């Protein structure tokens, strides 16, 4: 077995342990994001499911690659280390390709999301799916309308109405309802869009942070695995490098040619 530098092997093993921990943290973040943004049975925020699947998949793949690298270093298995190196190259390229555009478009996310939600107004004339989504959001988040209670025009639903305890806490406002002659109703002051935007930006920040963290770790793993593979190749060539070709051997001194053989 080729002997790899013990210090380098230890550093690489620690790196893979940390890499596996990062994979577990990504899965935990995905689970936490799923719990926090769990509205309308998981369909309240568009693109949420795709983002969570990506986080779960990336976390699982990260842990598998980390285990592969740790095994390769422990057993000094060159095939495992080469597979690990290829995964690091592909991973660094993919994460940088995904992370750089996501970071550049992050400041525009709020405007894009606001424009998309404004297309749903007025809510009382929207499709039944949109109304159900808005009712679910209002019921769970205790808000009224996307940007204002006037998003519902003259058909404010019961999910906007406050109870007496919430009125005493100052979370409600009194508005006219349906007609001037109708009694005023108490609805939530808080609107739903800022809450939705908060969770969308939270998930976006988590994904951007995960992407660049994985890119940095992939580049570090690439360097460490390359060093170990190079050291293993150098050990394999040691015997060849120590062999001196016969053409470069020093010829015998001239006096040996004049030396008399025994018996004279």
PDB file of C-alpha atoms in Angstrom, residues 6-260:
ATOM      1  CA  UNK A   6      -0.220  11.247   7.644  1.00  0.00           C
ATOM      2  CA  UNK A   7      -0.809  14.974   8.168  1.00  0.00           C
ATOM      3  CA  UNK A   8      -2.367  15.388   4.716  1.00  0.00           C
ATOM      4  CA  UNK A   9      -4.565  12.332   5.262  1.00  0.00           C
ATOM      5  CA  UNK A  10      -5.728  13.709   8.628  1.00  0.00           C
ATOM      6  CA  UNK A  11      -6.588  17.111   7.118  1.00  0.00           C
ATOM      7  CA  UNK A  12      -8.486  15.447   4.292  1.00  0.00           C
ATOM      8  CA  UNK A  13     -10.407  13.216   6.704  1.00  0.00           C
ATOM      9  CA  UNK A  14     -11.346  16.192   8.893  1.00  0.00           C
ATOM     10  CA  UNK A  15     -12.441  18.046   5.763  1.00  0.00           C
ATOM     11  CA  UNK A  16     -14.750  15.207   4.762  1.00  0.00           C
ATOM     12  CA  UNK A  17     -16.232  15.009   8.251  1.00  0.00           C
ATOM     13  CA  UNK A  18     -16.950  18.731   8.062  1.00  0.00           C
ATOM     14  CA  UNK A  19     -18.289  18.247   4.529  1.00  0.00           C
ATOM     15  CA  UNK A  20     -20.695  15.580   5.794  1.00  0.00           C
ATOM     16  CA  UNK A  21     -21.807  17.881   8.614  1.00  0.00           C
ATOM     17  CA  UNK A  22     -22.530  20.594   6.042  1.00  0.00           C
ATOM     18  CA  UNK A  23     -24.691  18.104   4.159  1.00  0.00           C
ATOM     19  CA  UNK A  24     -26.616  17.373   7.333  1.00  0.00           C
ATOM     20  CA  UNK A  25     -27.027  21.104   8.027  1.00  0.00           C
ATOM     21  CA  UNK A  26     -28.419  21.614   4.508  1.00  0.00           C
ATOM     22  CA  UNK A  27     -31.007  18.902   5.118  1.00  0.00           C
ATOM     23  CA  UNK A  28     -31.848  20.502   8.483  1.00  0.00           C
ATOM     24  CA  UNK A  29     -32.222  23.928   6.833  1.00  0.00           C
ATOM     25  CA  UNK A  30     -34.515  22.429   4.208  1.00  0.00           C
ATOM     26  CA  UNK A  31     -36.621  20.856   6.947  1.00  0.00           C
ATOM     27  CA  UNK A  32     -36.715  24.145   8.885  1.00  0.00           C
ATOM     28  CA  UNK A  33     -37.691  26.103   5.760  1.00  0.00           C
ATOM     29  CA  UNK A  34     -40.422  23.570   5.056  1.00  0.00           C
ATOM     30  CA  UNK A  35     -41.854  24.003   8.545  1.00  0.00           C
ATOM     31  CA  UNK A  36     -41.638  27.819   8.476  1.00  0.00           C
ATOM     32  CA  UNK A  37     -43.198  28.185   5.023  1.00  0.00           C
ATOM     33  CA  UNK A  38     -45.763  25.436   5.523  1.00  0.00           C
ATOM     34  CA  UNK A  39     -48.831  27.214   4.183  1.00  0.00           C
ATOM     35  CA  UNK A  40     -51.806  25.703   2.380  1.00  0.00           C
ATOM     36  CA  UNK A  41     -50.445  22.179   2.602  1.00  0.00           C
ATOM     37  CA  UNK A  42     -47.159  23.140   0.944  1.00  0.00           C
ATOM     38  CA  UNK A  43     -48.640  24.870  -2.121  1.00  0.00           C
ATOM     39  CA  UNK A  44     -49.062  28.400  -0.812  1.00  0.00           C
ATOM     40  CA  UNK A  45     -45.768  29.715  -2.180  1.00  0.00           C
ATOM     41  CA  UNK A  46     -44.924  29.113  -5.801  1.00  0.00           C
ATOM     42  CA  UNK A  47     -41.545  27.463  -6.330  1.00  0.00           C
ATOM     43  CA  UNK A  48     -41.284  26.465  -2.677  1.00  0.00           C
ATOM     44  CA  UNK A  49     -41.490  22.738  -3.365  1.00  0.00           C
ATOM     45  CA  UNK A  50     -38.788  22.878  -6.045  1.00  0.00           C
ATOM     46  CA  UNK A  51     -36.448  24.797  -3.747  1.00  0.00           C
ATOM     47  CA  UNK A  52     -36.945  22.332  -0.902  1.00  0.00           C
ATOM     48  CA  UNK A  53     -36.358  19.334  -3.182  1.00  0.00           C
ATOM     49  CA  UNK A  54     -33.123  20.945  -4.384  1.00  0.00           C
ATOM     50  CA  UNK A  55     -31.944  21.470  -0.793  1.00  0.00           C
ATOM     51  CA  UNK A  56     -32.790  17.899   0.244  1.00  0.00           C
ATOM     52  CA  UNK A  57     -31.053  16.485  -2.849  1.00  0.00           C
ATOM     53  CA  UNK A  58     -27.933  18.634  -2.452  1.00  0.00           C
ATOM     54  CA  UNK A  59     -27.670  17.727   1.239  1.00  0.00           C
ATOM     55  CA  UNK A  60     -27.937  13.992   0.560  1.00  0.00           C
ATOM     56  CA  UNK A  61     -25.419  14.089  -2.327  1.00  0.00           C
ATOM     57  CA  UNK A  62     -22.999  16.117  -0.192  1.00  0.00           C
ATOM     58  CA  UNK A  63     -23.065  13.508   2.564  1.00  0.00           C
ATOM     59  CA  UNK A  64     -22.544  10.634   0.099  1.00  0.00           C
ATOM     60  CA  UNK A  65     -19.553  12.351  -1.553  1.00  0.00           C
ATOM     61  CA  UNK A  66     -18.057  13.138   1.862  1.00  0.00           C
ATOM     62  CA  UNK A  67     -18.306   9.479   2.897  1.00  0.00           C
ATOM     63  CA  UNK A  68     -16.695   8.441  -0.405  1.00  0.00           C
ATOM     64  CA  UNK A  69     -13.787  10.837   0.117  1.00  0.00           C
ATOM     65  CA  UNK A  70     -13.239   9.771   3.724  1.00  0.00           C
ATOM     66  CA  UNK A  71     -13.230   6.098   2.717  1.00  0.00           C
ATOM     67  CA  UNK A  72     -10.792   6.770  -0.124  1.00  0.00           C
ATOM     68  CA  UNK A  73      -8.401   8.599   2.186  1.00  0.00           C
ATOM     69  CA  UNK A  74      -8.628   5.997   4.956  1.00  0.00           C
ATOM     70  CA  UNK A  75      -8.082   3.050   2.603  1.00  0.00           C
ATOM     71  CA  UNK A  76      -5.791   5.016   0.277  1.00  0.00           C
ATOM     72  CA  UNK A  77      -8.052   3.890  -2.538  1.00  0.00           C
ATOM     73  CA  UNK A  78      -7.036   5.743  -5.651  1.00  0.00           C
ATOM     74  CA  UNK A  79     -10.278   4.979  -7.553  1.00  0.00           C
ATOM     75  CA  UNK A  80     -12.445   6.486  -4.794  1.00  0.00           C
ATOM     76  CA  UNK A  81     -10.226   9.552  -4.630  1.00  0.00           C
ATOM     77  CA  UNK A  82     -10.434  10.062  -8.401  1.00  0.00           C
ATOM     78  CA  UNK A  83     -14.237   9.780  -8.271  1.00  0.00           C
ATOM     79  CA  UNK A  84     -14.223  12.265  -5.395  1.00  0.00           C
ATOM     80  CA  UNK A  85     -12.002  14.632  -7.407  1.00  0.00           C
ATOM     81  CA  UNK A  86     -14.317  14.454 -10.430  1.00  0.00           C
ATOM     82  CA  UNK A  87     -17.312  15.161  -8.173  1.00  0.00           C
ATOM     83  CA  UNK A  88     -15.513  18.197  -6.723  1.00  0.00           C
ATOM     84  CA  UNK A  89     -14.768  19.580 -10.196  1.00  0.00           C
ATOM     85  CA  UNK A  90     -18.356  19.098 -11.360  1.00  0.00           C
ATOM     86  CA  UNK A  91     -19.744  20.387  -8.061  1.00  0.00           C
ATOM     87  CA  UNK A  92     -17.651  23.563  -8.041  1.00  0.00           C
ATOM     88  CA  UNK A  93     -18.649  24.393 -11.626  1.00  0.00           C
ATOM     89  CA  UNK A  94     -22.345  23.729 -11.016  1.00  0.00           C
ATOM     90  CA  UNK A  95     -22.528  25.676  -7.748  1.00  0.00           C
ATOM     91  CA  UNK A  96     -20.721  28.691  -9.190  1.00  0.00           C
ATOM     92  CA  UNK A  97     -22.932  28.617 -12.268  1.00  0.00           C
ATOM     93  CA  UNK A  98     -26.045  28.553 -10.091  1.00  0.00           C
ATOM     94  CA  UNK A  99     -24.843  30.889  -7.346  1.00  0.00           C
ATOM     95  CA  UNK A 100     -23.524  33.821  -9.382  1.00  0.00           C
ATOM     96  CA  UNK A 101     -26.773  34.441 -11.364  1.00  0.00           C
ATOM     97  CA  UNK A 102     -28.866  33.937  -8.192  1.00  0.00           C
ATOM     98  CA  UNK A 103     -26.777  36.501  -6.334  1.00  0.00           C
ATOM     99  CA  UNK A 104     -26.973  39.013  -9.179  1.00  0.00           C
ATOM    100  CA  UNK A 105     -30.783  38.741  -9.454  1.00  0.00           C
ATOM    101  CA  UNK A 106     -31.377  38.794  -5.672  1.00  0.00           C
ATOM    102  CA  UNK A 107     -31.982  42.605  -5.495  1.00  0.00           C
ATOM    103  CA  UNK A 108     -34.664  42.333  -8.214  1.00  0.00           C
ATOM    104  CA  UNK A 109     -36.576  39.525  -6.521  1.00  0.00           C
ATOM    105  CA  UNK A 110     -38.837  41.808  -4.489  1.00  0.00           C
ATOM    106  CA  UNK A 111     -39.963  43.838  -7.516  1.00  0.00           C
ATOM    107  CA  UNK A 112     -40.574  40.733  -9.621  1.00  0.00           C
ATOM    108  CA  UNK A 113     -42.590  39.066  -6.873  1.00  0.00           C
ATOM    109  CA  UNK A 114     -44.639  42.209  -6.219  1.00  0.00           C
ATOM    110  CA  UNK A 115     -45.479  42.595  -9.920  1.00  0.00           C
ATOM    111  CA  UNK A 116     -46.545  38.953 -10.081  1.00  0.00           C
ATOM    112  CA  UNK A 117     -48.856  39.252  -7.068  1.00  0.00           C
ATOM    113  CA  UNK A 118     -50.389  42.502  -8.331  1.00  0.00           C
ATOM    114  CA  UNK A 119     -51.538  40.619 -11.420  1.00  0.00           C
ATOM    115  CA  UNK A 120     -53.902  38.666  -9.125  1.00  0.00           C
ATOM    116  CA  UNK A 121     -55.840  41.779  -8.080  1.00  0.00           C
ATOM    117  CA  UNK A 122     -58.637  42.357  -7.377  1.00  0.00           C
ATOM    118  CA  UNK A 123     -58.913  39.227  -5.279  1.00  0.00           C
ATOM    119  CA  UNK A 124     -62.719  39.089  -5.277  1.00  0.00           C
ATOM    120  CA  UNK A 125     -62.641  38.675  -9.079  1.00  0.00           C
ATOM    121  CA  UNK A 126     -59.699  36.233  -9.154  1.00  0.00           C
ATOM    122  CA  UNK A 127     -59.923  32.501  -9.813  1.00  0.00           C
ATOM    123  CA  UNK A 128     -61.145  30.133  -7.129  1.00  0.00           C
ATOM    124  CA  UNK A 129     -57.621  28.739  -6.622  1.00  0.00           C
ATOM    125  CA  UNK A 130     -56.267  32.238  -5.986  1.00  0.00           C
ATOM    126  CA  UNK A 131     -59.084  33.018  -3.566  1.00  0.00           C
ATOM    127  CA  UNK A 132     -58.483  29.772  -1.676  1.00  0.00           C
ATOM    128  CA  UNK A 133     -54.763  30.534  -1.472  1.00  0.00           C
ATOM    129  CA  UNK A 134     -55.453  34.056  -0.178  1.00  0.00           C
ATOM    130  CA  UNK A 135     -57.992  32.784   2.370  1.00  0.00           C
ATOM    131  CA  UNK A 136     -55.522  30.197   3.615  1.00  0.00           C
ATOM    132  CA  UNK A 137     -52.764  32.787   3.947  1.00  0.00           C
ATOM    133  CA  UNK A 138     -55.047  35.224   5.777  1.00  0.00           C
ATOM    134  CA  UNK A 139     -56.292  32.553   8.148  1.00  0.00           C
ATOM    135  CA  UNK A 140     -52.842  31.241   9.061  1.00  0.00           C
ATOM    136  CA  UNK A 141     -50.839  34.485   8.979  1.00  0.00           C
ATOM    137  CA  UNK A 142     -53.562  36.730  10.422  1.00  0.00           C
ATOM    138  CA  UNK A 143     -53.367  39.284   7.621  1.00  0.00           C
ATOM    139  CA  UNK A 144     -55.844  40.853   5.209  1.00  0.00           C
ATOM    140  CA  UNK A 145     -55.260  41.270   1.490  1.00  0.00           C
ATOM    141  CA  UNK A 146     -51.944  41.087  -0.315  1.00  0.00           C
ATOM    142  CA  UNK A 147     -51.198  44.822  -0.172  1.00  0.00           C
ATOM    143  CA  UNK A 148     -54.352  46.205   1.479  1.00  0.00           C
ATOM    144  CA  UNK A 149     -57.804  45.111   2.598  1.00  0.00           C
ATOM    145  CA  UNK A 150     -59.049  46.998  -0.496  1.00  0.00           C
ATOM    146  CA  UNK A 151     -57.618  44.165  -2.619  1.00  0.00           C
ATOM    147  CA  UNK A 152     -60.977  42.491  -1.916  1.00  0.00           C
ATOM    148  CA  UNK A 153     -62.926  45.647  -2.923  1.00  0.00           C
ATOM    149  CA  UNK A 154     -66.461  45.247  -1.452  1.00  0.00           C
ATOM    150  CA  UNK A 155     -66.264  41.496  -0.791  1.00  0.00           C
ATOM    151  CA  UNK A 156     -63.944  41.189   2.205  1.00  0.00           C
ATOM    152  CA  UNK A 157     -63.973  37.539   3.400  1.00  0.00           C
ATOM    153  CA  UNK A 158     -64.374  36.391   6.971  1.00  0.00           C
ATOM    154  CA  UNK A 159     -60.690  35.363   7.130  1.00  0.00           C
ATOM    155  CA  UNK A 160     -59.855  39.086   7.288  1.00  0.00           C
ATOM    156  CA  UNK A 161     -61.987  39.703  10.367  1.00  0.00           C
ATOM    157  CA  UNK A 162     -60.442  40.045  13.833  1.00  0.00           C
ATOM    158  CA  UNK A 163     -61.766  38.704  17.078  1.00  0.00           C
ATOM    159  CA  UNK A 164     -62.224  40.779  20.210  1.00  0.00           C
ATOM    160  CA  UNK A 165     -58.880  39.757  21.738  1.00  0.00           C
ATOM    161  CA  UNK A 166     -56.955  40.819  18.637  1.00  0.00           C
ATOM    162  CA  UNK A 167     -58.818  44.127  18.608  1.00  0.00           C
ATOM    163  CA  UNK A 168     -57.675  44.803  22.150  1.00  0.00           C
ATOM    164  CA  UNK A 169     -54.082  44.049  21.124  1.00  0.00           C
ATOM    165  CA  UNK A 170     -54.248  46.778  18.476  1.00  0.00           C
ATOM    166  CA  UNK A 171     -53.831  44.425  15.505  1.00  0.00           C
ATOM    167  CA  UNK A 172     -57.023  45.486  13.745  1.00  0.00           C
ATOM    168  CA  UNK A 173     -58.585  48.452  11.979  1.00  0.00           C
ATOM    169  CA  UNK A 174     -62.230  49.402  11.448  1.00  0.00           C
ATOM    170  CA  UNK A 175     -63.290  49.722   7.804  1.00  0.00           C
ATOM    171  CA  UNK A 176     -66.527  50.183   5.894  1.00  0.00           C
ATOM    172  CA  UNK A 177     -67.876  46.953   4.492  1.00  0.00           C
ATOM    173  CA  UNK A 178     -69.921  46.408   1.310  1.00  0.00           C
ATOM    174  CA  UNK A 179     -71.917  49.609   1.642  1.00  0.00           C
ATOM    175  CA  UNK A 180     -71.974  52.815   3.610  1.00  0.00           C
ATOM    176  CA  UNK A 181     -75.167  51.827   5.416  1.00  0.00           C
ATOM    177  CA  UNK A 182     -73.648  48.523   6.589  1.00  0.00           C
ATOM    178  CA  UNK A 183     -71.917  48.447   9.977  1.00  0.00           C
ATOM    179  CA  UNK A 184     -68.128  48.834   9.954  1.00  0.00           C
ATOM    180  CA  UNK A 185     -66.053  45.694  10.373  1.00  0.00           C
ATOM    181  CA  UNK A 186     -62.722  45.124  12.104  1.00  0.00           C
ATOM    182  CA  UNK A 187     -60.039  43.612   9.843  1.00  0.00           C
ATOM    183  CA  UNK A 188     -56.329  42.906  10.268  1.00  0.00           C
ATOM    184  CA  UNK A 189     -53.988  45.858   9.788  1.00  0.00           C
ATOM    185  CA  UNK A 190     -51.180  43.574   8.633  1.00  0.00           C
ATOM    186  CA  UNK A 191     -51.129  42.640   4.953  1.00  0.00           C
ATOM    187  CA  UNK A 192     -49.972  39.299   3.566  1.00  0.00           C
ATOM    188  CA  UNK A 193     -47.434  40.265   0.900  1.00  0.00           C
ATOM    189  CA  UNK A 194     -44.677  41.479   3.312  1.00  0.00           C
ATOM    190  CA  UNK A 195     -44.919  38.174   5.189  1.00  0.00           C
ATOM    191  CA  UNK A 196     -44.765  36.153   1.972  1.00  0.00           C
ATOM    192  CA  UNK A 197     -41.830  38.261   0.774  1.00  0.00           C
ATOM    193  CA  UNK A 198     -39.987  37.675   4.056  1.00  0.00           C
ATOM    194  CA  UNK A 199     -40.195  33.899   3.710  1.00  0.00           C
ATOM    195  CA  UNK A 200     -39.313  33.922   0.011  1.00  0.00           C
ATOM    196  CA  UNK A 201     -36.232  36.073   0.669  1.00  0.00           C
ATOM    197  CA  UNK A 202     -35.313  33.844   3.607  1.00  0.00           C
ATOM    198  CA  UNK A 203     -35.406  30.752   1.409  1.00  0.00           C
ATOM    199  CA  UNK A 204     -33.472  32.600  -1.316  1.00  0.00           C
ATOM    200  CA  UNK A 205     -30.761  33.687   1.146  1.00  0.00           C
ATOM    201  CA  UNK A 206     -30.464  30.150   2.482  1.00  0.00           C
ATOM    202  CA  UNK A 207     -30.037  28.728  -1.003  1.00  0.00           C
ATOM    203  CA  UNK A 208     -27.449  31.379  -2.015  1.00  0.00           C
ATOM    204  CA  UNK A 209     -25.476  30.812   1.194  1.00  0.00           C
ATOM    205  CA  UNK A 210     -25.570  27.053   0.710  1.00  0.00           C
ATOM    206  CA  UNK A 211     -24.473  27.401  -2.920  1.00  0.00           C
ATOM    207  CA  UNK A 212     -21.365  29.485  -2.228  1.00  0.00           C
ATOM    208  CA  UNK A 213     -20.447  27.443   0.849  1.00  0.00           C
ATOM    209  CA  UNK A 214     -20.532  24.286  -1.256  1.00  0.00           C
ATOM    210  CA  UNK A 215     -18.499  26.000  -3.995  1.00  0.00           C
ATOM    211  CA  UNK A 216     -15.758  26.954  -1.516  1.00  0.00           C
ATOM    212  CA  UNK A 217     -15.727  23.458   0.011  1.00  0.00           C
ATOM    213  CA  UNK A 218     -15.637  21.862  -3.443  1.00  0.00           C
ATOM    214  CA  UNK A 219     -12.571  23.902  -4.417  1.00  0.00           C
ATOM    215  CA  UNK A 220     -10.846  23.004  -1.136  1.00  0.00           C
ATOM    216  CA  UNK A 221     -11.707  19.321  -1.576  1.00  0.00           C
ATOM    217  CA  UNK A 222     -10.424  19.475  -5.138  1.00  0.00           C
ATOM    218  CA  UNK A 223      -7.059  20.802  -3.944  1.00  0.00           C
ATOM    219  CA  UNK A 224      -6.702  18.255  -1.127  1.00  0.00           C
ATOM    220  CA  UNK A 225      -7.710  15.236  -3.215  1.00  0.00           C
ATOM    221  CA  UNK A 226      -5.374  16.351  -6.024  1.00  0.00           C
ATOM    222  CA  UNK A 227      -2.489  16.561  -3.556  1.00  0.00           C
ATOM    223  CA  UNK A 228      -3.165  13.050  -2.224  1.00  0.00           C
ATOM    224  CA  UNK A 229      -3.472  11.531  -5.720  1.00  0.00           C
ATOM    225  CA  UNK A 230      -0.265  13.290  -6.809  1.00  0.00           C
ATOM    226  CA  UNK A 231       1.542  11.957  -3.724  1.00  0.00           C
ATOM    227  CA  UNK A 232       0.358   8.423  -4.480  1.00  0.00           C
ATOM    228  CA  UNK A 233       1.638   8.700  -8.062  1.00  0.00           C
ATOM    229  CA  UNK A 234       4.981  10.057  -6.831  1.00  0.00           C
ATOM    230  CA  UNK A 235       5.414   7.066  -4.525  1.00  0.00           C
ATOM    231  CA  UNK A 236       4.668   4.704  -7.388  1.00  0.00           C
ATOM    232  CA  UNK A 237       7.405   6.310  -9.486  1.00  0.00           C
ATOM    233  CA  UNK A 238      10.032   6.369  -6.728  1.00  0.00           C
ATOM    234  CA  UNK A 239      11.761   3.151  -7.788  1.00  0.00           C
ATOM    235  CA  UNK A 240      12.019   4.336 -11.400  1.00  0.00           C
ATOM    236  CA  UNK A 241      13.495   7.664 -10.422  1.00  0.00           C
ATOM    237  CA  UNK A 242      16.158   6.023  -8.216  1.00  0.00           C
ATOM    238  CA  UNK A 243      17.382   3.693 -11.003  1.00  0.00           C
ATOM    239  CA  UNK A 244      20.483   4.978 -12.760  1.00  0.00           C
ATOM    240  CA  UNK A 245      20.731   4.003 -16.458  1.00  0.00           C
ATOM    241  CA  UNK A 246      23.806   1.983 -17.463  1.00  0.00           C
ATOM    242  CA  UNK A 247      24.819   4.556 -20.055  1.00  0.00           C
ATOM    243  CA  UNK A 248      25.641   7.040 -17.313  1.00  0.00           C
ATOM    244  CA  UNK A 249      27.812   4.630 -15.221  1.00  0.00           C
ATOM    245  CA  UNK A 250      31.432   5.630 -14.735  1.00  0.00           C
ATOM    246  CA  UNK A 251      33.856   3.470 -16.730  1.00  0.00           C
ATOM    247  CA  UNK A 252      36.570   1.603 -14.799  1.00  0.00           C
ATOM    248  CA  UNK A 253      39.849   3.478 -14.284  1.00  0.00           C
ATOM    249  CA  UNK A 254      42.615   2.971 -16.847  1.00  0.00           C
ATOM    250  CA  UNK A 255      44.991   1.312 -14.404  1.00  0.00           C
ATOM    251  CA  UNK A 256      42.727  -1.723 -14.204  1.00  0.00           C
ATOM    252  CA  UNK A 257      43.387  -2.408 -17.873  1.00  0.00           C
ATOM    253  CA  UNK A 258      47.188  -2.619 -17.184  1.00  0.00           C
ATOM    254  CA  UNK A 259      46.810  -4.775 -14.130  1.00  0.00           C
ATOM    255  CA  UNK A 260      48.597  -8.153 -14.516  1.00  0.00           C
TER     256      UNK A 260
END
